[in-house]
Amino acid sequence: MILGKGNAQTEIEIIREYHQFLEGQSYSLKVLEILRGAPEVMLRRIGKPIITWDDDEILGLFPERKKQATFSYCAFLAFLVFRGYRRATLSLLTQLPTQLSRMHRAALLPSRLRLQEACQDLKFKSQRTGSELIRLIQLLSITGKSLENLKRTDFDAFQDEYQAWFCQSGRRKSNRPDATVYRLECYLVHWEVIPPSKKIFKHEEYFARLIHKPIRDAIVTYIQWYDAKSRPSSVNSRRAALTSFFLWLQEKHPSYERLDDVNRKVALAYAHHLKETVEALRYSATYCNDQYRGIRLFFEFVVDERLETSPNRNPFGKNDMPQGPKPLPRYISDKELRQVLAYCQNGASLKEKTIVTVLLHTGIRAAELSALRTTNIVQIQGVWKLHIQEGKGLKDRIIPLTSACLEALQEWQDVGWEGVNEHLFTWHGRPWRNGNNVCVIIHEMGIKLGLTRLTPHRFRHTFAVALLNHGLRESALQKLMGHTTLAMTLQYARILDHTVEKAFNQAVEKMQEGQRDWVPNFFKQPDYGVFEEGDAVNWIRLPHGYCRRHSRLHCESDVKCLLCDRFCAHSKDLDRLQEMHQKYLDLNMPVQAEVVFSHIQRLKNQSENITMSIPLEQIPAVFA
């Protein structure tokens, strides 16, 4: 009841109370006379008691009626609803020629002022509350309750009913629901009338298509455990993977009713099925690998927990699916980045400029940017930083803010922020979710600039590579990026890493210093000198010659010494080489014999005491 519960018991008492209510409103005498006569006219035309009127009979009063009659009918109907003599339906409220919020404005003024105060407290950018007042009246009229007695379930039921009508009415200009309902929810939560909403998964409904109870119960147990430690998006992905597999199993093997019916043969068959979907271009290889991994982890849980009908071992292996390619992280080239930054300086909207600046200067993910709040911009010991709360893997981290990024965020708060709530990025009061809005904005920007496949994650890769190239330690970069392992961070070392390149050049310069150093020939061509007996300490003695590699280096050519460019022979090794040559001839191995013979010839033709092995490019291709 919007105006409090009425006490009238009879039809005459209801009309008398209505007349008393009108006298307390600021109506002129002429308007008051018209409004006082409305109940009798409506009773006469409907021909039934007031408490028995239905929606069709009420709506039948308005066609072909003048504006004055329409106004008076709606005024009496609003009184009946506001005092709780009648519970309205959404169908009736949406078909009335006049909104009930326009009736008895003086009586509704406290509710309007309360909405405006809440709007200021929540710092909404738009201070208009007319639509929210309409939704509030509709909510209380349909539930038949006062604001103090409203429950969360009452609001959820109204929200579902109204949004369904809103989508079917043709009023929706996009795929989004009516934002005024969300704003009304913010007001009710602010007044502590209802608690904040909490997403509750009804797992049993998702797995209703699975007909075998042991399998269905095991999945529900696993998902409930997984739900307690993971994000809703991760729960959705894992649930989808399990549903797809067990529906496939139900189709291919209808007699398999237990978890231990899933053996190694079934697992490999499903891996083959996923591979076929990739080859048919229905799904990507990465998606199918994630699906298979989700099923493997489910059976790992089942085996560890020893659930009913669980197998003795996990039938799904880690290496069952083909490993996909490991491309370089998709950084933004200098040319493309200059285009983006030039667009941000001239032509970009404030939203586009803010998003690009934050992504490029912090390296955060799209979903993390969407979830940013005003409270995430903090000052610690005089330094402004960005606090990422519950990022990927539910990990928190702190990222120092550059002056350019701080200025962009401050400008967004002053000019672009809706101020609906603490969320920095909202749409008609509703926070962005899952990073989809960020991806759309960046993708559309790429289309404008002629840059294909421009994504928010490419800014993250560019951020990491830039810091790595300017000498940031990999362990420090790991903390900034929020990576679980250092191996993930080291992927960025594969991209234009000037730090590694500089260290490489310095190492080569040091290796090339000094005479007759051990620098490998792929850095510089070695200048082999004459072998001296006294220099044998720098060589490694072999049964049939010498190796000039450094003693601390591991040899990668243990069985191919004669082909190695570091092998050399002494005149004292001639007998041993001739013995090897004869052995290869006896074993009918002409290619090997030819290699040994070449060393023998070089020893005989050299006037010095040592001869080096023939260059690798002169060895027959068959042997190589």
PDB file of C-alpha atoms in Angstrom, residues 198-439:
ATOM      1  CA  LYS A 198      23.169 -12.844  -5.116  1.00  0.00           C
ATOM      2  CA  LYS A 199      23.491 -15.098  -8.098  1.00  0.00           C
ATOM      3  CA  ILE A 200      22.337 -18.604  -7.189  1.00  0.00           C
ATOM      4  CA  PHE A 201      23.034 -21.491  -9.526  1.00  0.00           C
ATOM      5  CA  LYS A 202      20.284 -24.039  -9.867  1.00  0.00           C
ATOM      6  CA  HIS A 203      22.561 -26.852 -10.942  1.00  0.00           C
ATOM      7  CA  GLU A 204      19.900 -29.549 -10.879  1.00  0.00           C
ATOM      8  CA  GLU A 205      17.955 -27.752 -13.622  1.00  0.00           C
ATOM      9  CA  TYR A 206      20.995 -27.644 -15.921  1.00  0.00           C
ATOM     10  CA  PHE A 207      21.580 -31.390 -15.678  1.00  0.00           C
ATOM     11  CA  ALA A 208      17.928 -32.442 -15.941  1.00  0.00           C
ATOM     12  CA  ARG A 209      18.582 -33.862 -19.429  1.00  0.00           C
ATOM     13  CA  LEU A 210      20.939 -36.467 -17.978  1.00  0.00           C
ATOM     14  CA  ILE A 211      18.807 -39.513 -17.267  1.00  0.00           C
ATOM     15  CA  HIS A 212      21.220 -41.549 -15.129  1.00  0.00           C
ATOM     16  CA  LYS A 213      21.039 -40.596 -11.459  1.00  0.00           C
ATOM     17  CA  PRO A 214      24.581 -41.669 -10.321  1.00  0.00           C
ATOM     18  CA  ILE A 215      26.144 -39.514 -13.024  1.00  0.00           C
ATOM     19  CA  ARG A 216      23.830 -36.584 -12.358  1.00  0.00           C
ATOM     20  CA  ASP A 217      24.439 -36.667  -8.596  1.00  0.00           C
ATOM     21  CA  ALA A 218      28.216 -36.812  -9.057  1.00  0.00           C
ATOM     22  CA  ILE A 219      28.173 -33.801 -11.370  1.00  0.00           C
ATOM     23  CA  VAL A 220      26.051 -31.768  -8.941  1.00  0.00           C
ATOM     24  CA  THR A 221      28.433 -32.633  -6.104  1.00  0.00           C
ATOM     25  CA  TYR A 222      31.425 -31.569  -8.164  1.00  0.00           C
ATOM     26  CA  ILE A 223      29.870 -28.312  -9.394  1.00  0.00           C
ATOM     27  CA  GLN A 224      28.825 -27.338  -5.875  1.00  0.00           C
ATOM     28  CA  TRP A 225      32.424 -27.859  -4.747  1.00  0.00           C
ATOM     29  CA  TYR A 226      33.774 -25.963  -7.746  1.00  0.00           C
ATOM     30  CA  ASP A 227      31.256 -23.146  -7.252  1.00  0.00           C
ATOM     31  CA  ALA A 228      32.615 -22.485  -3.762  1.00  0.00           C
ATOM     32  CA  LYS A 229      36.074 -21.571  -5.077  1.00  0.00           C
ATOM     33  CA  SER A 230      35.576 -20.213  -8.597  1.00  0.00           C
ATOM     34  CA  ARG A 231      34.015 -17.337 -10.441  1.00  0.00           C
ATOM     35  CA  PRO A 232      30.522 -17.725 -11.959  1.00  0.00           C
ATOM     36  CA  SER A 233      32.007 -17.581 -15.471  1.00  0.00           C
ATOM     37  CA  SER A 234      34.346 -20.478 -14.656  1.00  0.00           C
ATOM     38  CA  VAL A 235      31.468 -22.456 -13.168  1.00  0.00           C
ATOM     39  CA  ASN A 236      29.443 -21.909 -16.344  1.00  0.00           C
ATOM     40  CA  SER A 237      32.319 -23.130 -18.526  1.00  0.00           C
ATOM     41  CA  ARG A 238      32.944 -26.225 -16.431  1.00  0.00           C
ATOM     42  CA  ARG A 239      29.222 -27.049 -16.310  1.00  0.00           C
ATOM     43  CA  ALA A 240      28.930 -26.682 -20.088  1.00  0.00           C
ATOM     44  CA  ALA A 241      31.889 -29.031 -20.636  1.00  0.00           C
ATOM     45  CA  LEU A 242      30.405 -31.738 -18.420  1.00  0.00           C
ATOM     46  CA  THR A 243      26.955 -31.389 -19.937  1.00  0.00           C
ATOM     47  CA  SER A 244      28.328 -31.724 -23.473  1.00  0.00           C
ATOM     48  CA  PHE A 245      30.353 -34.826 -22.648  1.00  0.00           C
ATOM     49  CA  PHE A 246      27.663 -36.732 -20.765  1.00  0.00           C
ATOM     50  CA  LEU A 247      25.021 -35.911 -23.382  1.00  0.00           C
ATOM     51  CA  TRP A 248      27.427 -37.296 -25.982  1.00  0.00           C
ATOM     52  CA  LEU A 249      27.967 -40.369 -23.787  1.00  0.00           C
ATOM     53  CA  GLN A 250      24.216 -40.749 -23.327  1.00  0.00           C
ATOM     54  CA  GLU A 251      23.750 -40.713 -27.097  1.00  0.00           C
ATOM     55  CA  LYS A 252      26.658 -42.968 -28.055  1.00  0.00           C
ATOM     56  CA  HIS A 253      26.430 -45.409 -25.148  1.00  0.00           C
ATOM     57  CA  PRO A 254      22.884 -45.415 -23.731  1.00  0.00           C
ATOM     58  CA  SER A 255      23.643 -48.397 -21.491  1.00  0.00           C
ATOM     59  CA  TYR A 256      26.435 -46.608 -19.602  1.00  0.00           C
ATOM     60  CA  GLU A 257      24.740 -45.611 -16.365  1.00  0.00           C
ATOM     61  CA  ARG A 258      27.717 -45.383 -14.000  1.00  0.00           C
ATOM     62  CA  LEU A 259      30.890 -43.342 -13.776  1.00  0.00           C
ATOM     63  CA  ASP A 260      33.091 -46.442 -13.911  1.00  0.00           C
ATOM     64  CA  ASP A 261      31.541 -47.272 -17.292  1.00  0.00           C
ATOM     65  CA  VAL A 262      33.641 -44.425 -18.678  1.00  0.00           C
ATOM     66  CA  ASN A 263      36.892 -46.216 -19.493  1.00  0.00           C
ATOM     67  CA  ARG A 264      39.999 -45.328 -21.430  1.00  0.00           C
ATOM     68  CA  LYS A 265      38.417 -46.332 -24.726  1.00  0.00           C
ATOM     69  CA  VAL A 266      35.508 -43.945 -24.183  1.00  0.00           C
ATOM     70  CA  ALA A 267      37.888 -41.123 -23.270  1.00  0.00           C
ATOM     71  CA  LEU A 268      39.914 -41.558 -26.453  1.00  0.00           C
ATOM     72  CA  ALA A 269      36.726 -41.784 -28.508  1.00  0.00           C
ATOM     73  CA  TYR A 270      35.571 -38.462 -27.101  1.00  0.00           C
ATOM     74  CA  ALA A 271      38.992 -36.944 -27.791  1.00  0.00           C
ATOM     75  CA  HIS A 272      38.612 -38.098 -31.401  1.00  0.00           C
ATOM     76  CA  HIS A 273      35.123 -36.570 -31.483  1.00  0.00           C
ATOM     77  CA  LEU A 274      36.467 -33.196 -30.319  1.00  0.00           C
ATOM     78  CA  LYS A 275      39.236 -33.372 -32.891  1.00  0.00           C
ATOM     79  CA  GLU A 276      36.622 -33.881 -35.617  1.00  0.00           C
ATOM     80  CA  THR A 277      34.709 -30.811 -34.452  1.00  0.00           C
ATOM     81  CA  VAL A 278      37.903 -28.789 -34.768  1.00  0.00           C
ATOM     82  CA  GLU A 279      38.567 -30.118 -38.269  1.00  0.00           C
ATOM     83  CA  ALA A 280      34.966 -29.287 -39.211  1.00  0.00           C
ATOM     84  CA  LEU A 281      35.625 -25.701 -37.998  1.00  0.00           C
ATOM     85  CA  ARG A 282      32.772 -25.926 -35.488  1.00  0.00           C
ATOM     86  CA  TYR A 283      35.000 -25.126 -32.514  1.00  0.00           C
ATOM     87  CA  SER A 284      38.560 -23.941 -32.044  1.00  0.00           C
ATOM     88  CA  ALA A 285      41.322 -26.243 -30.866  1.00  0.00           C
ATOM     89  CA  THR A 286      41.771 -24.170 -27.719  1.00  0.00           C
ATOM     90  CA  TYR A 287      38.098 -24.479 -26.824  1.00  0.00           C
ATOM     91  CA  CYS A 288      38.104 -28.255 -27.298  1.00  0.00           C
ATOM     92  CA  ASN A 289      41.274 -28.629 -25.236  1.00  0.00           C
ATOM     93  CA  ASP A 290      39.627 -26.670 -22.431  1.00  0.00           C
ATOM     94  CA  GLN A 291      36.543 -28.885 -22.665  1.00  0.00           C
ATOM     95  CA  TYR A 292      38.611 -32.049 -22.434  1.00  0.00           C
ATOM     96  CA  ARG A 293      40.644 -30.648 -19.568  1.00  0.00           C
ATOM     97  CA  GLY A 294      37.443 -29.847 -17.658  1.00  0.00           C
ATOM     98  CA  ILE A 295      36.277 -33.445 -17.944  1.00  0.00           C
ATOM     99  CA  ARG A 296      39.688 -34.742 -16.860  1.00  0.00           C
ATOM    100  CA  LEU A 297      39.598 -32.554 -13.758  1.00  0.00           C
ATOM    101  CA  PHE A 298      36.067 -33.750 -12.986  1.00  0.00           C
ATOM    102  CA  PHE A 299      37.151 -37.398 -13.022  1.00  0.00           C
ATOM    103  CA  GLU A 300      40.210 -36.486 -10.991  1.00  0.00           C
ATOM    104  CA  PHE A 301      37.853 -35.090  -8.343  1.00  0.00           C
ATOM    105  CA  VAL A 302      35.597 -38.146  -8.567  1.00  0.00           C
ATOM    106  CA  VAL A 303      38.508 -40.549  -8.058  1.00  0.00           C
ATOM    107  CA  ASP A 304      39.993 -38.550  -5.172  1.00  0.00           C
ATOM    108  CA  GLU A 305      36.658 -38.208  -3.369  1.00  0.00           C
ATOM    109  CA  ARG A 306      35.665 -41.810  -4.103  1.00  0.00           C
ATOM    110  CA  LEU A 307      32.147 -40.906  -5.092  1.00  0.00           C
ATOM    111  CA  GLU A 308      29.539 -43.550  -5.829  1.00  0.00           C
ATOM    112  CA  THR A 309      30.419 -45.676  -8.920  1.00  0.00           C
ATOM    113  CA  SER A 310      33.694 -43.753  -9.358  1.00  0.00           C
ATOM    114  CA  PRO A 311      36.410 -45.528 -11.413  1.00  0.00           C
ATOM    115  CA  ASN A 312      39.703 -46.665  -9.892  1.00  0.00           C
ATOM    116  CA  ARG A 313      41.750 -44.392 -12.132  1.00  0.00           C
ATOM    117  CA  ASN A 314      41.166 -41.346 -14.269  1.00  0.00           C
ATOM    118  CA  PRO A 315      40.450 -42.475 -17.861  1.00  0.00           C
ATOM    119  CA  PHE A 316      41.300 -39.032 -19.269  1.00  0.00           C
ATOM    120  CA  GLY A 317      44.970 -38.272 -19.796  1.00  0.00           C
ATOM    121  CA  LYS A 318      46.797 -34.948 -20.010  1.00  0.00           C
ATOM    122  CA  ASN A 319      48.225 -35.615 -23.466  1.00  0.00           C
ATOM    123  CA  ASP A 320      45.169 -37.119 -25.176  1.00  0.00           C
ATOM    124  CA  MET A 321      44.333 -33.997 -27.155  1.00  0.00           C
ATOM    125  CA  PRO A 322      46.655 -32.680 -29.881  1.00  0.00           C
ATOM    126  CA  GLN A 323      48.743 -29.802 -28.685  1.00  0.00           C
ATOM    127  CA  GLY A 324      47.859 -26.600 -30.458  1.00  0.00           C
ATOM    128  CA  PRO A 325      50.387 -24.139 -31.802  1.00  0.00           C
ATOM    129  CA  LYS A 326      52.031 -21.737 -29.388  1.00  0.00           C
ATOM    130  CA  PRO A 327      52.079 -18.444 -31.253  1.00  0.00           C
ATOM    131  CA  LEU A 328      53.757 -15.341 -29.985  1.00  0.00           C
ATOM    132  CA  PRO A 329      51.618 -13.094 -27.761  1.00  0.00           C
ATOM    133  CA  ARG A 330      49.715 -10.738 -30.031  1.00  0.00           C
ATOM    134  CA  TYR A 331      51.447  -7.436 -29.389  1.00  0.00           C
ATOM    135  CA  ILE A 332      50.590  -4.196 -31.210  1.00  0.00           C
ATOM    136  CA  SER A 333      53.253  -3.082 -33.635  1.00  0.00           C
ATOM    137  CA  ASP A 334      54.725   0.418 -33.413  1.00  0.00           C
ATOM    138  CA  LYS A 335      52.933   1.523 -36.571  1.00  0.00           C
ATOM    139  CA  GLU A 336      49.535   0.362 -35.316  1.00  0.00           C
ATOM    140  CA  LEU A 337      50.115   1.819 -31.869  1.00  0.00           C
ATOM    141  CA  ARG A 338      50.950   5.217 -33.354  1.00  0.00           C
ATOM    142  CA  GLN A 339      47.630   5.107 -35.233  1.00  0.00           C
ATOM    143  CA  VAL A 340      45.711   4.319 -32.051  1.00  0.00           C
ATOM    144  CA  LEU A 341      47.422   7.048 -30.027  1.00  0.00           C
ATOM    145  CA  ALA A 342      46.929   9.614 -32.799  1.00  0.00           C
ATOM    146  CA  TYR A 343      43.223   8.730 -32.884  1.00  0.00           C
ATOM    147  CA  CYS A 344      42.995   9.150 -29.108  1.00  0.00           C
ATOM    148  CA  GLN A 345      44.487  12.622 -29.410  1.00  0.00           C
ATOM    149  CA  ASN A 346      42.170  13.668 -32.230  1.00  0.00           C
ATOM    150  CA  GLY A 347      38.766  12.146 -32.885  1.00  0.00           C
ATOM    151  CA  ALA A 348      38.274   9.637 -30.080  1.00  0.00           C
ATOM    152  CA  SER A 349      35.512   9.951 -27.514  1.00  0.00           C
ATOM    153  CA  LEU A 350      36.380  10.350 -23.850  1.00  0.00           C
ATOM    154  CA  LYS A 351      35.330   6.758 -23.213  1.00  0.00           C
ATOM    155  CA  GLU A 352      37.600   5.405 -25.967  1.00  0.00           C
ATOM    156  CA  LYS A 353      40.526   7.540 -24.831  1.00  0.00           C
ATOM    157  CA  THR A 354      40.114   6.457 -21.200  1.00  0.00           C
ATOM    158  CA  ILE A 355      39.892   2.764 -22.050  1.00  0.00           C
ATOM    159  CA  VAL A 356      42.951   2.821 -24.327  1.00  0.00           C
ATOM    160  CA  THR A 357      45.019   4.757 -21.793  1.00  0.00           C
ATOM    161  CA  VAL A 358      44.124   2.464 -18.890  1.00  0.00           C
ATOM    162  CA  LEU A 359      44.740  -0.703 -20.906  1.00  0.00           C
ATOM    163  CA  LEU A 360      48.060   0.509 -22.291  1.00  0.00           C
ATOM    164  CA  HIS A 361      49.414   1.927 -19.019  1.00  0.00           C
ATOM    165  CA  THR A 362      48.304  -0.813 -16.616  1.00  0.00           C
ATOM    166  CA  GLY A 363      48.126  -4.021 -18.673  1.00  0.00           C
ATOM    167  CA  ILE A 364      44.902  -5.099 -16.953  1.00  0.00           C
ATOM    168  CA  ARG A 365      42.428  -7.469 -18.558  1.00  0.00           C
ATOM    169  CA  ALA A 366      39.160  -6.318 -20.131  1.00  0.00           C
ATOM    170  CA  ALA A 367      37.076  -7.906 -17.362  1.00  0.00           C
ATOM    171  CA  GLU A 368      39.248  -6.253 -14.719  1.00  0.00           C
ATOM    172  CA  LEU A 369      38.749  -2.859 -16.343  1.00  0.00           C
ATOM    173  CA  SER A 370      34.980  -3.384 -16.462  1.00  0.00           C
ATOM    174  CA  ALA A 371      34.938  -4.179 -12.728  1.00  0.00           C
ATOM    175  CA  LEU A 372      36.898  -1.076 -11.685  1.00  0.00           C
ATOM    176  CA  ARG A 373      35.412   0.995  -8.864  1.00  0.00           C
ATOM    177  CA  THR A 374      36.247   4.433  -7.567  1.00  0.00           C
ATOM    178  CA  THR A 375      37.624   2.780  -4.429  1.00  0.00           C
ATOM    179  CA  ASN A 376      40.189   0.891  -6.537  1.00  0.00           C
ATOM    180  CA  ILE A 377      42.114   4.121  -7.188  1.00  0.00           C
ATOM    181  CA  VAL A 378      44.131   4.461  -3.981  1.00  0.00           C
ATOM    182  CA  GLN A 379      47.028   6.531  -2.739  1.00  0.00           C
ATOM    183  CA  ILE A 380      49.711   4.636  -0.817  1.00  0.00           C
ATOM    184  CA  GLN A 381      52.543   6.675   0.718  1.00  0.00           C
ATOM    185  CA  GLY A 382      51.906   9.511  -1.703  1.00  0.00           C
ATOM    186  CA  VAL A 383      51.838   7.314  -4.813  1.00  0.00           C
ATOM    187  CA  TRP A 384      48.619   6.705  -6.739  1.00  0.00           C
ATOM    188  CA  LYS A 385      48.014   3.072  -7.539  1.00  0.00           C
ATOM    189  CA  LEU A 386      45.326   0.850  -9.011  1.00  0.00           C
ATOM    190  CA  HIS A 387      44.075  -1.955  -6.786  1.00  0.00           C
ATOM    191  CA  ILE A 388      42.783  -4.878  -8.861  1.00  0.00           C
ATOM    192  CA  GLN A 389      40.412  -6.857  -6.643  1.00  0.00           C
ATOM    193  CA  GLU A 390      39.705 -10.492  -7.371  1.00  0.00           C
ATOM    194  CA  GLY A 391      41.237 -10.559 -10.818  1.00  0.00           C
ATOM    195  CA  LYS A 392      41.697 -13.758 -12.770  1.00  0.00           C
ATOM    196  CA  GLY A 393      42.138 -16.610 -10.319  1.00  0.00           C
ATOM    197  CA  LEU A 394      40.599 -14.394  -7.591  1.00  0.00           C
ATOM    198  CA  LYS A 395      44.011 -12.756  -7.048  1.00  0.00           C
ATOM    199  CA  ASP A 396      44.493  -9.159  -5.904  1.00  0.00           C
ATOM    200  CA  ARG A 397      47.374  -7.006  -7.079  1.00  0.00           C
ATOM    201  CA  ILE A 398      48.562  -3.395  -7.003  1.00  0.00           C
ATOM    202  CA  ILE A 399      49.662  -1.537 -10.153  1.00  0.00           C
ATOM    203  CA  PRO A 400      51.393   1.888  -9.958  1.00  0.00           C
ATOM    204  CA  LEU A 401      49.606   4.532 -12.026  1.00  0.00           C
ATOM    205  CA  THR A 402      51.477   6.673 -14.507  1.00  0.00           C
ATOM    206  CA  SER A 403      50.662  10.377 -14.568  1.00  0.00           C
ATOM    207  CA  ALA A 404      48.904  10.012 -17.935  1.00  0.00           C
ATOM    208  CA  CYS A 405      46.750   7.139 -16.682  1.00  0.00           C
ATOM    209  CA  LEU A 406      45.871   8.990 -13.470  1.00  0.00           C
ATOM    210  CA  GLU A 407      44.848  12.077 -15.430  1.00  0.00           C
ATOM    211  CA  ALA A 408      42.678   9.969 -17.737  1.00  0.00           C
ATOM    212  CA  LEU A 409      40.884   8.319 -14.815  1.00  0.00           C
ATOM    213  CA  GLN A 410      40.348  11.645 -13.051  1.00  0.00           C
ATOM    214  CA  GLU A 411      38.935  13.212 -16.220  1.00  0.00           C
ATOM    215  CA  TRP A 412      36.605  10.242 -16.644  1.00  0.00           C
ATOM    216  CA  GLN A 413      35.346  10.635 -13.071  1.00  0.00           C
ATOM    217  CA  ASP A 414      34.754  14.361 -13.581  1.00  0.00           C
ATOM    218  CA  VAL A 415      33.121  14.229 -17.018  1.00  0.00           C
ATOM    219  CA  GLY A 416      32.242  10.747 -18.245  1.00  0.00           C
ATOM    220  CA  TRP A 417      31.313   8.800 -15.121  1.00  0.00           C
ATOM    221  CA  GLU A 418      27.571   8.308 -14.629  1.00  0.00           C
ATOM    222  CA  GLY A 419      27.986   8.350 -10.866  1.00  0.00           C
ATOM    223  CA  VAL A 420      25.257   5.765 -10.413  1.00  0.00           C
ATOM    224  CA  ASN A 421      27.347   3.739  -7.983  1.00  0.00           C
ATOM    225  CA  GLU A 422      30.980   2.984  -7.220  1.00  0.00           C
ATOM    226  CA  HIS A 423      31.527   1.281 -10.585  1.00  0.00           C
ATOM    227  CA  LEU A 424      33.507   3.514 -12.949  1.00  0.00           C
ATOM    228  CA  PHE A 425      31.981   2.094 -16.123  1.00  0.00           C
ATOM    229  CA  THR A 426      28.203   1.693 -16.235  1.00  0.00           C
ATOM    230  CA  TRP A 427      25.384   1.748 -18.760  1.00  0.00           C
ATOM    231  CA  HIS A 428      22.234   3.430 -17.455  1.00  0.00           C
ATOM    232  CA  GLY A 429      23.309   2.521 -13.959  1.00  0.00           C
ATOM    233  CA  ARG A 430      24.143  -1.088 -14.732  1.00  0.00           C
ATOM    234  CA  PRO A 431      27.844  -2.038 -14.306  1.00  0.00           C
ATOM    235  CA  TRP A 432      29.711  -3.520 -17.236  1.00  0.00           C
ATOM    236  CA  ARG A 433      30.245  -7.255 -16.941  1.00  0.00           C
ATOM    237  CA  ASN A 434      32.764  -9.768 -18.305  1.00  0.00           C
ATOM    238  CA  GLY A 435      34.653  -7.228 -20.382  1.00  0.00           C
ATOM    239  CA  ASN A 436      32.279  -7.517 -23.355  1.00  0.00           C
ATOM    240  CA  ASN A 437      31.717  -3.747 -23.533  1.00  0.00           C
ATOM    241  CA  VAL A 438      35.466  -3.112 -23.565  1.00  0.00           C
ATOM    242  CA  CYS A 439      35.978  -5.656 -26.356  1.00  0.00           C
TER     243      CYS A 439
END
